[in-house]
Short mmCIF file of C-alpha atoms (C1' of nucleotides) in Angstrom, two decimals:
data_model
loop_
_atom_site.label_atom_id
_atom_site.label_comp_id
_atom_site.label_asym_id
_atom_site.label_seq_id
_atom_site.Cartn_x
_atom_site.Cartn_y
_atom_site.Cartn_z
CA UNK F 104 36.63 32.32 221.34
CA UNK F 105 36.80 34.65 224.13
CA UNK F 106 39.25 33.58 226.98
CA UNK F 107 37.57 32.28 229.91
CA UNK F 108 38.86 35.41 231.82
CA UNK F 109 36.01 37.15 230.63
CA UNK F 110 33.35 34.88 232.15
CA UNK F 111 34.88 34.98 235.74
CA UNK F 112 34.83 38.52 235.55
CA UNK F 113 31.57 38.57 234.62
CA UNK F 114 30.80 35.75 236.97
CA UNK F 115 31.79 37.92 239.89
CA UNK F 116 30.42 40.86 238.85
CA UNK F 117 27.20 39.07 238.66
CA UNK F 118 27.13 39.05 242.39
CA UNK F 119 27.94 42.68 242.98
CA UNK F 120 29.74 45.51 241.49
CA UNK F 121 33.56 45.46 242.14
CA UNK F 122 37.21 46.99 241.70
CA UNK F 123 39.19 44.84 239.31
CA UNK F 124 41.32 44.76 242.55
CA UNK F 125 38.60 42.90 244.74
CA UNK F 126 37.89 40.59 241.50
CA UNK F 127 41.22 39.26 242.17
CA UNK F 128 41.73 38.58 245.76
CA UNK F 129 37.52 37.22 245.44
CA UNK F 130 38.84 34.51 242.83
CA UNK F 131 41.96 33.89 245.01
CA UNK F 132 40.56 33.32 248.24
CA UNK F 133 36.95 31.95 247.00
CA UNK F 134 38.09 29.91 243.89
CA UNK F 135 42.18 29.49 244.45
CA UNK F 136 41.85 25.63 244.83
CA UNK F 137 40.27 25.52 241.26
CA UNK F 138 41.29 29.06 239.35
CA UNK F 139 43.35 31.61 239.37
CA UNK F 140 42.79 34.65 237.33
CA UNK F 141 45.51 37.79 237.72
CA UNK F 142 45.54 41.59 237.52
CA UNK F 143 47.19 41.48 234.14
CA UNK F 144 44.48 39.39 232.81
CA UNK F 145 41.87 41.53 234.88
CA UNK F 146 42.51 45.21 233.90
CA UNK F 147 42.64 44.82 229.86
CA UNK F 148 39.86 42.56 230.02
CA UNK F 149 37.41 44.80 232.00
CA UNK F 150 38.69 47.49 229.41
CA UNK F 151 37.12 45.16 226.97
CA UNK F 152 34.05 44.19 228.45
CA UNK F 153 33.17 47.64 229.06
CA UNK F 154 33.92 48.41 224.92
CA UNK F 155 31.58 46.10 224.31
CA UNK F 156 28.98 46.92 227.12
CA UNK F 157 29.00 43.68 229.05
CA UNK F 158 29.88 46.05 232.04
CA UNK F 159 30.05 49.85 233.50
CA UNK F 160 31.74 51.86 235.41
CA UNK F 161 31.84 54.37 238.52
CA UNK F 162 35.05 56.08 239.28
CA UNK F 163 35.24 57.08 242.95
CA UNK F 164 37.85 60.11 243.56
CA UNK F 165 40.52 59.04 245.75
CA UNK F 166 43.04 61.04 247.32
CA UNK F 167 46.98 59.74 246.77
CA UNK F 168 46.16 56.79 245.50
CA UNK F 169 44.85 55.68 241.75
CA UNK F 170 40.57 56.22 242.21
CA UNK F 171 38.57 53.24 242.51
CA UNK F 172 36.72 51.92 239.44
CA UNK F 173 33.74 50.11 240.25
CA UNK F 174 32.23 47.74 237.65
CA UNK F 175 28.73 46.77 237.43
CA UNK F 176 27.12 44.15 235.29
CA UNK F 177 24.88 44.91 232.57
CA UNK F 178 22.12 43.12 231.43
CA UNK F 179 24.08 42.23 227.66
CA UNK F 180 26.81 41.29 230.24
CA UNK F 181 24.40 39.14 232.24
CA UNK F 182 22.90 37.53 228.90
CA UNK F 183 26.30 37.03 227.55
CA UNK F 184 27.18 35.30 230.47
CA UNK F 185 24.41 32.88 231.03
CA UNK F 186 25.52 31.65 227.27
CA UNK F 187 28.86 30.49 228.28
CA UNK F 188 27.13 29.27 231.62
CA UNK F 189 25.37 26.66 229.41
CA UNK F 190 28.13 25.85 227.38
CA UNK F 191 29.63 22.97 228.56
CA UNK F 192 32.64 22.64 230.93
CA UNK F 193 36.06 22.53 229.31
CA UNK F 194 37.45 19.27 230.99
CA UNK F 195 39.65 19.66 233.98
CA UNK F 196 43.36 20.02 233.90
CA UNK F 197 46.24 20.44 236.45
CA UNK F 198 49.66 21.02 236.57
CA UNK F 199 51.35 19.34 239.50
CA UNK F 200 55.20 19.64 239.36
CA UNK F 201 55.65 17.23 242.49
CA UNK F 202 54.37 14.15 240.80
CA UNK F 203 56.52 15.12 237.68
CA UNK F 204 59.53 15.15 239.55
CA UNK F 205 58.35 12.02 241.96
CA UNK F 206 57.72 10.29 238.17
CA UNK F 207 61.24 10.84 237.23
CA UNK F 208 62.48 10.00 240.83
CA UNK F 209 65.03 7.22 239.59
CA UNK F 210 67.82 9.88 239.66
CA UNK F 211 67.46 11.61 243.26
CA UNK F 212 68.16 10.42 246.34
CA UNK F 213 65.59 9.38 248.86
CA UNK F 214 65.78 12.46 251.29
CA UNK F 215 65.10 14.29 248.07
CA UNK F 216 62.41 12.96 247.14
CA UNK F 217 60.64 13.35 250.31
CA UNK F 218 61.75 16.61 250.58
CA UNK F 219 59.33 17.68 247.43
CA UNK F 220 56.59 15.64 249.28
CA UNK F 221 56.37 17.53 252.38
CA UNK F 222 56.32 20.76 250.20
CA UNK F 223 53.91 19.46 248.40
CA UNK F 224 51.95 18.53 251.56
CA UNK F 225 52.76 21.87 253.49
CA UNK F 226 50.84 23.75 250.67
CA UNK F 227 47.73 21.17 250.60
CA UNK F 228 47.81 21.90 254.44
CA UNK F 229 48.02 25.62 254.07
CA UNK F 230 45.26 25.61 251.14
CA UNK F 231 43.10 23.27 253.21
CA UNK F 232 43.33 25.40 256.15
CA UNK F 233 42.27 28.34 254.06
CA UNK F 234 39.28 27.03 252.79
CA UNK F 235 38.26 25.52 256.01
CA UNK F 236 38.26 28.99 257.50
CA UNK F 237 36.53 30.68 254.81
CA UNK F 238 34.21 27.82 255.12
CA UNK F 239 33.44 28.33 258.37
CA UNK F 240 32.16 32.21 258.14
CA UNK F 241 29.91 31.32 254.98
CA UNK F 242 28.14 28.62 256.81
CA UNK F 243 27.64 30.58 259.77
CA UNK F 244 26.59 33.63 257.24
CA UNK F 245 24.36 30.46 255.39
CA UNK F 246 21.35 30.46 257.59
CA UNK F 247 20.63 34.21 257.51
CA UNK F 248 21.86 34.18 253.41
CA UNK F 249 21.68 31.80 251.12
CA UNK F 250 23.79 32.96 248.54
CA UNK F 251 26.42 30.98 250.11
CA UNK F 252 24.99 27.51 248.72
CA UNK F 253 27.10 27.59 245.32
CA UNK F 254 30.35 28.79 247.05
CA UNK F 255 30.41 26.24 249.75
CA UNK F 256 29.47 23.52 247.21
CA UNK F 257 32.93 24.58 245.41
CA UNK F 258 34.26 24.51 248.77
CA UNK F 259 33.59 21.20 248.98
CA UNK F 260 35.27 19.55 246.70
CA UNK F 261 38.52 21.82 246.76
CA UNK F 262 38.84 20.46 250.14
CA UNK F 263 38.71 16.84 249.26
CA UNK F 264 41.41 17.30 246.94
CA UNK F 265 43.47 19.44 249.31
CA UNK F 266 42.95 16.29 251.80
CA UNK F 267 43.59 13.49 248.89
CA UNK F 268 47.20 15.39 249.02
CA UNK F 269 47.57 15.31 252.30
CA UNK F 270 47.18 11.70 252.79
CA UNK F 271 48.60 10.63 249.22
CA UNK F 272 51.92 12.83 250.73
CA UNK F 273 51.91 10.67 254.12
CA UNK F 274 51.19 7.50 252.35
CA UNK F 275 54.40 8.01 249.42
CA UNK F 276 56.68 9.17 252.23
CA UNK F 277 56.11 5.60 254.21
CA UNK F 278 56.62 3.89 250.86
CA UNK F 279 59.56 4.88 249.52
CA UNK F 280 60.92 4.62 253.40
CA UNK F 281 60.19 1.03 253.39
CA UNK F 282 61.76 0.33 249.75
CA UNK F 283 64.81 -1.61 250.37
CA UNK F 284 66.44 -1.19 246.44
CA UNK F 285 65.54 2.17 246.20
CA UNK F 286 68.90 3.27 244.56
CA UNK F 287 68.73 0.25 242.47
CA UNK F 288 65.98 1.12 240.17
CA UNK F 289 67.23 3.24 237.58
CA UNK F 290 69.71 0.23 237.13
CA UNK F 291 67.12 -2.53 237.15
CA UNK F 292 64.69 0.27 234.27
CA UNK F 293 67.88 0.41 231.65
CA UNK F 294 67.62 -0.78 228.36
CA UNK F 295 64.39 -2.51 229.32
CA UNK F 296 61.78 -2.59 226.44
CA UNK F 297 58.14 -2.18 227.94
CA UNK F 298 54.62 -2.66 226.26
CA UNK F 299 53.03 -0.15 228.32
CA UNK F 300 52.62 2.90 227.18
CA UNK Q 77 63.74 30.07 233.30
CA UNK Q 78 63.26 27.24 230.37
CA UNK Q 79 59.68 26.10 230.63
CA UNK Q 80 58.78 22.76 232.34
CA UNK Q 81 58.01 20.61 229.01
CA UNK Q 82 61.67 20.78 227.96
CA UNK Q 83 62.39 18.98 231.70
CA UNK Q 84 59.15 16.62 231.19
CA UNK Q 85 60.86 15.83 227.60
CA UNK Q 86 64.45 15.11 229.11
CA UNK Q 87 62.36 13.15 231.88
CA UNK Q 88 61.12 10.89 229.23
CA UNK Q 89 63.76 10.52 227.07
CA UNK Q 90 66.04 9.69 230.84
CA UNK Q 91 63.85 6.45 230.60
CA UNK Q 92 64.47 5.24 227.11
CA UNK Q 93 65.01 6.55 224.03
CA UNK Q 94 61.66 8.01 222.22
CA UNK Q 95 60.06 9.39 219.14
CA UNK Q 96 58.06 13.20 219.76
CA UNK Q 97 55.49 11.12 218.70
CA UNK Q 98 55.99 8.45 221.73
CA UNK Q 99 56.54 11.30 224.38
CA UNK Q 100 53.23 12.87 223.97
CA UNK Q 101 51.16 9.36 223.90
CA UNK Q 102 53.27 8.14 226.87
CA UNK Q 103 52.87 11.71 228.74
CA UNK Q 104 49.08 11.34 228.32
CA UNK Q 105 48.74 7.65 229.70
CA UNK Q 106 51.21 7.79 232.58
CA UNK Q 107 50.99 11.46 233.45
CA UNK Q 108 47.69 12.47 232.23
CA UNK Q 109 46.19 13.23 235.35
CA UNK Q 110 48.84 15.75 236.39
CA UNK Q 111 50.30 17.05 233.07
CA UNK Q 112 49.54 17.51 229.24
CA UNK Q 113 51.90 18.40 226.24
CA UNK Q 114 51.44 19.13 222.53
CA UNK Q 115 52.97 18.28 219.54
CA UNK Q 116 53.47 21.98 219.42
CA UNK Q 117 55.43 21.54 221.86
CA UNK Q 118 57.44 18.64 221.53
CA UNK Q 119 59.07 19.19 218.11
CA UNK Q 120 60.48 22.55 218.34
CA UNK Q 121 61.29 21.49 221.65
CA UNK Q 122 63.29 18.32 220.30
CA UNK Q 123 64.83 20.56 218.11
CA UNK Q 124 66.48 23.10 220.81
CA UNK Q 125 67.43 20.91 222.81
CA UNK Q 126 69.46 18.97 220.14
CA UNK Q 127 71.05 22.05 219.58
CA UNK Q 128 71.97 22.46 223.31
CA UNK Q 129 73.60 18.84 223.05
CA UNK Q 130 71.41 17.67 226.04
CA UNK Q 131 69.76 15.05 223.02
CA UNK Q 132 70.73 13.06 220.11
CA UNK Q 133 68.95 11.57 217.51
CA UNK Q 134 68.51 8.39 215.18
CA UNK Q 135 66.55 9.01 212.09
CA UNK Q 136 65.17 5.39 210.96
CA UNK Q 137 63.85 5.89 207.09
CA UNK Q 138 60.57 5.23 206.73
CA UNK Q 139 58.80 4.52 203.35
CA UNK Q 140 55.44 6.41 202.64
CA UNK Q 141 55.77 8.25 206.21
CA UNK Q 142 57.59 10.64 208.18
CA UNK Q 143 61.04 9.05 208.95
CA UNK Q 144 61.03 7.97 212.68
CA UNK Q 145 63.55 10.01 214.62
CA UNK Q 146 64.60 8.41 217.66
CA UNK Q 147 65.90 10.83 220.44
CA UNK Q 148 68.19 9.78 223.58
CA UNK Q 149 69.68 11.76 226.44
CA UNK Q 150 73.21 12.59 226.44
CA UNK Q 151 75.29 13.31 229.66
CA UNK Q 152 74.42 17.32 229.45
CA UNK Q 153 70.78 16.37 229.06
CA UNK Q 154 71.21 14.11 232.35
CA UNK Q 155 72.63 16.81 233.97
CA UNK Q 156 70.44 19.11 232.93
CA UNK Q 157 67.22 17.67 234.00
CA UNK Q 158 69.03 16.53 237.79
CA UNK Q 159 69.56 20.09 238.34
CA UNK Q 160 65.94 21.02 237.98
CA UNK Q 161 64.76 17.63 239.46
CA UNK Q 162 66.77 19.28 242.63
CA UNK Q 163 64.44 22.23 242.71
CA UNK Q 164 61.72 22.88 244.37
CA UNK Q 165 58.58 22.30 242.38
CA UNK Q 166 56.58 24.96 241.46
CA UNK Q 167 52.75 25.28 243.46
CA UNK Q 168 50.38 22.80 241.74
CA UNK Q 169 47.49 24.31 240.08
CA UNK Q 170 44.39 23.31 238.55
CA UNK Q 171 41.81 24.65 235.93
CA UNK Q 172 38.01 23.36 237.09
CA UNK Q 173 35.50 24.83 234.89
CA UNK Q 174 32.48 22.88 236.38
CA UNK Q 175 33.51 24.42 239.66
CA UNK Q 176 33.74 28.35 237.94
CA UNK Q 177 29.51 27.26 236.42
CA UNK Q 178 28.72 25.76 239.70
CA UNK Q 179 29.99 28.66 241.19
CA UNK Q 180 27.68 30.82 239.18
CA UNK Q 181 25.29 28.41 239.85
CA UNK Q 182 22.52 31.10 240.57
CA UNK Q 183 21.98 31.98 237.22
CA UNK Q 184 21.38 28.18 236.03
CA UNK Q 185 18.43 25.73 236.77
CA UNK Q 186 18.38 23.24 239.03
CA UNK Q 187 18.96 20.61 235.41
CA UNK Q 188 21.81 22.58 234.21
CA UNK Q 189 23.94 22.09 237.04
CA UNK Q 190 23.39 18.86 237.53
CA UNK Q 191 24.09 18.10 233.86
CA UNK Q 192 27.49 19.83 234.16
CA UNK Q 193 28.36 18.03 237.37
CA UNK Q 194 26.94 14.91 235.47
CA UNK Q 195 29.67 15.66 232.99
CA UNK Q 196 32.16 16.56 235.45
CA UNK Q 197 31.78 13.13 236.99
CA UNK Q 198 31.72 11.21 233.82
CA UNK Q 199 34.56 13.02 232.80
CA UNK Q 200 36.52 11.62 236.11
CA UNK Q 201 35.44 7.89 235.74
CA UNK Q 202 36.48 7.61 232.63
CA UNK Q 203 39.88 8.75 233.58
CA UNK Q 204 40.27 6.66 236.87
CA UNK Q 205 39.41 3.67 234.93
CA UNK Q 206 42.15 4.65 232.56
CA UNK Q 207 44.58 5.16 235.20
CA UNK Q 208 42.88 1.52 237.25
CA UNK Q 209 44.06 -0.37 233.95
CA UNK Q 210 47.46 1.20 233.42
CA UNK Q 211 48.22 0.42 236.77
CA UNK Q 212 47.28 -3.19 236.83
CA UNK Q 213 49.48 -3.90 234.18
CA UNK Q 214 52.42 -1.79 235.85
CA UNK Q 215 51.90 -3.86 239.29
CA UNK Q 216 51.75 -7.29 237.30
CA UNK Q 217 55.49 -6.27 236.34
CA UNK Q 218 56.74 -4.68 238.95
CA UNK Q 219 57.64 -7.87 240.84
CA UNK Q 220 60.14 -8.23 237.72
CA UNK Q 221 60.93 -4.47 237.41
CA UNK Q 222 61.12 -1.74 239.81
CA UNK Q 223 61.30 1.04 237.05
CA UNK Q 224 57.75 1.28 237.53
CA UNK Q 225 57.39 1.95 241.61
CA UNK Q 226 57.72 5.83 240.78
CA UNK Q 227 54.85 5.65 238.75
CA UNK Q 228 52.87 4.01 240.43
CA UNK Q 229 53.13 6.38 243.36
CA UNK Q 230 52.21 8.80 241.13
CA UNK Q 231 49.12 6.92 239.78
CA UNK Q 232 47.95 6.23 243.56
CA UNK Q 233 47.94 10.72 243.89
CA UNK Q 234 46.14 10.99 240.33
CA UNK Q 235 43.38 7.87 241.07
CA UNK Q 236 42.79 9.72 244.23
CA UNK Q 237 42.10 12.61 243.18
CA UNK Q 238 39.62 11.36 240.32
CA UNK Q 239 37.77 9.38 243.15
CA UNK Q 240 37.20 12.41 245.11
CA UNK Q 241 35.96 14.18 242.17
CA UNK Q 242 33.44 11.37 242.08
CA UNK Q 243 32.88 11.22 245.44
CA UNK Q 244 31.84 15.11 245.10
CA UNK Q 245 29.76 15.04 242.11
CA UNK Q 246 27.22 12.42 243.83
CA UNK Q 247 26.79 14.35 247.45
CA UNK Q 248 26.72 18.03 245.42
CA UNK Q 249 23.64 15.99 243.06
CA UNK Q 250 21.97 14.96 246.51
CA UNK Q 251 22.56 18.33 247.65
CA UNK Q 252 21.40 20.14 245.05
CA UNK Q 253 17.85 18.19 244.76
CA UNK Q 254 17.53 18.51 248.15
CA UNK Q 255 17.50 21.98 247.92
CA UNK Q 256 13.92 23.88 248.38
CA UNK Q 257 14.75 27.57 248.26
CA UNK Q 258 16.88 26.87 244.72
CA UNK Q 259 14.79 29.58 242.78
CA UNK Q 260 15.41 32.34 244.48
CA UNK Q 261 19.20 31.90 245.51
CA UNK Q 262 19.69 35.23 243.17
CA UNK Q 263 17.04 37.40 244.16
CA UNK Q 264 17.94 36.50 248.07
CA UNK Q 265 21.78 37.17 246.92
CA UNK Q 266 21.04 40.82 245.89
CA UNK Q 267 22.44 43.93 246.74
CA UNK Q 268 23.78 42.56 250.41
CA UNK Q 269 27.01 43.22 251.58
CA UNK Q 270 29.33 40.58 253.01
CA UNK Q 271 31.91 40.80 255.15
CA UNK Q 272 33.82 37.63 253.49
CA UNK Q 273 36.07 38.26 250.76
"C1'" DA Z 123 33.92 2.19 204.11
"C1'" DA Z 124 35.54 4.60 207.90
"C1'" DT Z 125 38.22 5.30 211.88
"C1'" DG Z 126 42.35 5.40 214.44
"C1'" DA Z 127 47.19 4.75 214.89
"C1'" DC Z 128 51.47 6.05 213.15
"C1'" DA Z 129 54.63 10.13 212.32
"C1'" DT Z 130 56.33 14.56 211.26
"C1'" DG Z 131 56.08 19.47 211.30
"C1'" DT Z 132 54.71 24.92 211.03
"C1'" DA Z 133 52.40 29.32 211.74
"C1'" DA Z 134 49.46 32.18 213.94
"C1'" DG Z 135 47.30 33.54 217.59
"C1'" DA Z 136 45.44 33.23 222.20
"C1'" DG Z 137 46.35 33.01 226.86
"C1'" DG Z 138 48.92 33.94 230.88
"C1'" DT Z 139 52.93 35.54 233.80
"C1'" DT Z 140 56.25 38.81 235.50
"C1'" DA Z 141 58.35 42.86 236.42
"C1'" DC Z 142 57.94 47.50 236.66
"C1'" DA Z 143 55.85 52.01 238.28
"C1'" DT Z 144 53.53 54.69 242.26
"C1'" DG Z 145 52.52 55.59 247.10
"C1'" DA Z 146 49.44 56.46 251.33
"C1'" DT Z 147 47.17 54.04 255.09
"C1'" DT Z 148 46.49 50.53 258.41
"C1'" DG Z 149 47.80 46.90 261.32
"C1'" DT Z 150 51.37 44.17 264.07
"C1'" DA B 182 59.78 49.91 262.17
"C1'" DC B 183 57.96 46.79 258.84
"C1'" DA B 184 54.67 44.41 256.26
"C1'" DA B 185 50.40 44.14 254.21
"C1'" DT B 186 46.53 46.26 252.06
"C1'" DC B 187 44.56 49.18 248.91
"C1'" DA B 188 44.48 50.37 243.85
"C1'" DT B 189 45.65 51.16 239.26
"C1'" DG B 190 47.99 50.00 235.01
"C1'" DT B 191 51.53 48.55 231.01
"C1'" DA B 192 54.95 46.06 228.31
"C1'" DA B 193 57.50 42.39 227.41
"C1'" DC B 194 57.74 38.02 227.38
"C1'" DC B 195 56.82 33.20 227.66
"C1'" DT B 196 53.82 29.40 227.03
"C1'" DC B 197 50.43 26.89 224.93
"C1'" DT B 198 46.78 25.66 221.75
"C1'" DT B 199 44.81 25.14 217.28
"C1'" DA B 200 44.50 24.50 212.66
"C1'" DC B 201 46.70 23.16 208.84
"C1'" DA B 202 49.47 19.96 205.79
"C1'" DT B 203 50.60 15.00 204.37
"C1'" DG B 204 49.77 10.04 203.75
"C1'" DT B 205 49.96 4.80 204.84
"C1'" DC B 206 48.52 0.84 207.23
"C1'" DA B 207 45.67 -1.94 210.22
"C1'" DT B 208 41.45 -2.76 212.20
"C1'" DT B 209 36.44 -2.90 212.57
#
DNA sequence: AATGACATGTAAGAGGTTACATGATTGT
DNA sequence: ACAATCATGTAACCTCTTACATGTCATT
């Protein structure tokens, strides 16, 4: 019932009135190691909320360019979403392509393989690096505000994964350099029954 | 172009030959940290690619149940699946909800968020020990068979990443209690403007 | 006596992505 | 000169989840 959409828009909102354009690159930079929410999702769904008077609206005129709609919470909105915030958590999921493609690594070549490892690690690096930075201005900003507290705690863990990737990336890379039979293996796996499932 | 669980289902199937019913359990014991599939999925899947000649199937009759039917990879299929193993993987992702309520954390009591981080964490023990099991049993073979050194780098990435998940939920608890203002996070929050995006 | 594993499948709907359309202003 | 930012939106499509349907056998 009701996508989860809803909730970070409302979530955001709850901090201060916004475009549907600075919803998007909030969730991205703030929340982009553990969400991602996009403008297709946004603009219908703010439509909605404001049907059904979870939000409101300001236009501000602009010249040559579409005017700016600023949403605003309402207190419905608010209520609604303090509900979902006690709901509990949907559990976690990811989708990480690498480790699909390092599963079924029996059929590329070693060079390959590592190839998709340092991509893999170059984004990590480049996520990292963005929440490090981002990091850096809130806790500076933390002493004078402390609206920062939640944020950085997020921060925090997105990080550690970030960094688990990093190291996970350098750690594979000297493995599978070291493995002598490496183009053995999808010989030795044939036509082997396994109880593992 | 062709979604990814036709490739994860080809992946499978490149290792031995399967039931639907096998790919999904397998999928959520040796991948289930880093991808999920459906039944929904699988079976019409199955079906198309049969039709594309990239599987073939056994039926095995089965009294007072659904007759078995026991897919392999063909040549196409193995070609197929090396073709997209060769590309580069799409960006990983990931779907945290306790991070999106922490996040919001300003309209929750001090209890609340520590029972969803509670959650959170019990949520990632219970899948490293999972993971800790499976992988005992795959290093106890894989002095006899190297099939399973690809999976095993994969479980080292997942295990990881369920530690630092851990790891998180304990310091944010500390954190949290520690924290004296807590009450008025929102009301200090209002109505300011921030620079940070 | 109840639960979980085995084993298939469909239909409907919800959720999410992508490509298109428009175009000035600001920064490098 | 070029790229990025600002700012909206739609339509088509793809993907994915959920609920339903069926029924035995083995284990606790």
């Amino acid at each position: 019932m009701g996508s989860t959409a809803q909730f970070v828009i409302l979530g955001m909102l709850s901090k201060e009135p916004m475009t549907g354009y600075d919803i998007r690159k909030r969730v991205k930079t703030r929340m982009g190691s553990f969400w991602d929410i996009n403008y297709g999702q946004i603009y219908p769904t703010l439509r909605t909320l404001e049907k059904k008077g979870e939000v409101t609206k300001k236009v501000e005129i602009m010249e040559n360019r579409p005017n700016r709609k600023v949403y605003s919470i309402t207190n419905k909105g608010l209520n609604e979403l303090k509900k979902w915030l006690l709901k509990p958590a949907e559990p976690e999921s990811a989708k990480i392509e690498t480790l699909l493609k390092v599963a079924f690594g029996e059929h590329l070549s070693k060079d390959e393989i590592i190839k998709h490892i340092n991509e893999f690690k170059a984004r990590n690096i480049s996520r990292l690096e963005d929440a490090s930075n981002i990091e850096k201005e809130m806790k500076a900003q933390l002493k004078k505000n402390e609206k920062y507290f939640f944020p950085l705690l997020t921060f925090s863990l997105g990080k550690s994964l970030h960094k688990a990737g990093i190291e996970w990336a350098d750690t594979a890379i000297e493995l599978i350099e070291k493995h002598k039979n490496f183009t053995k293996l999808y010989e030795n796996g044939k036509n082997k029954i396994s109880k593992i499932n």
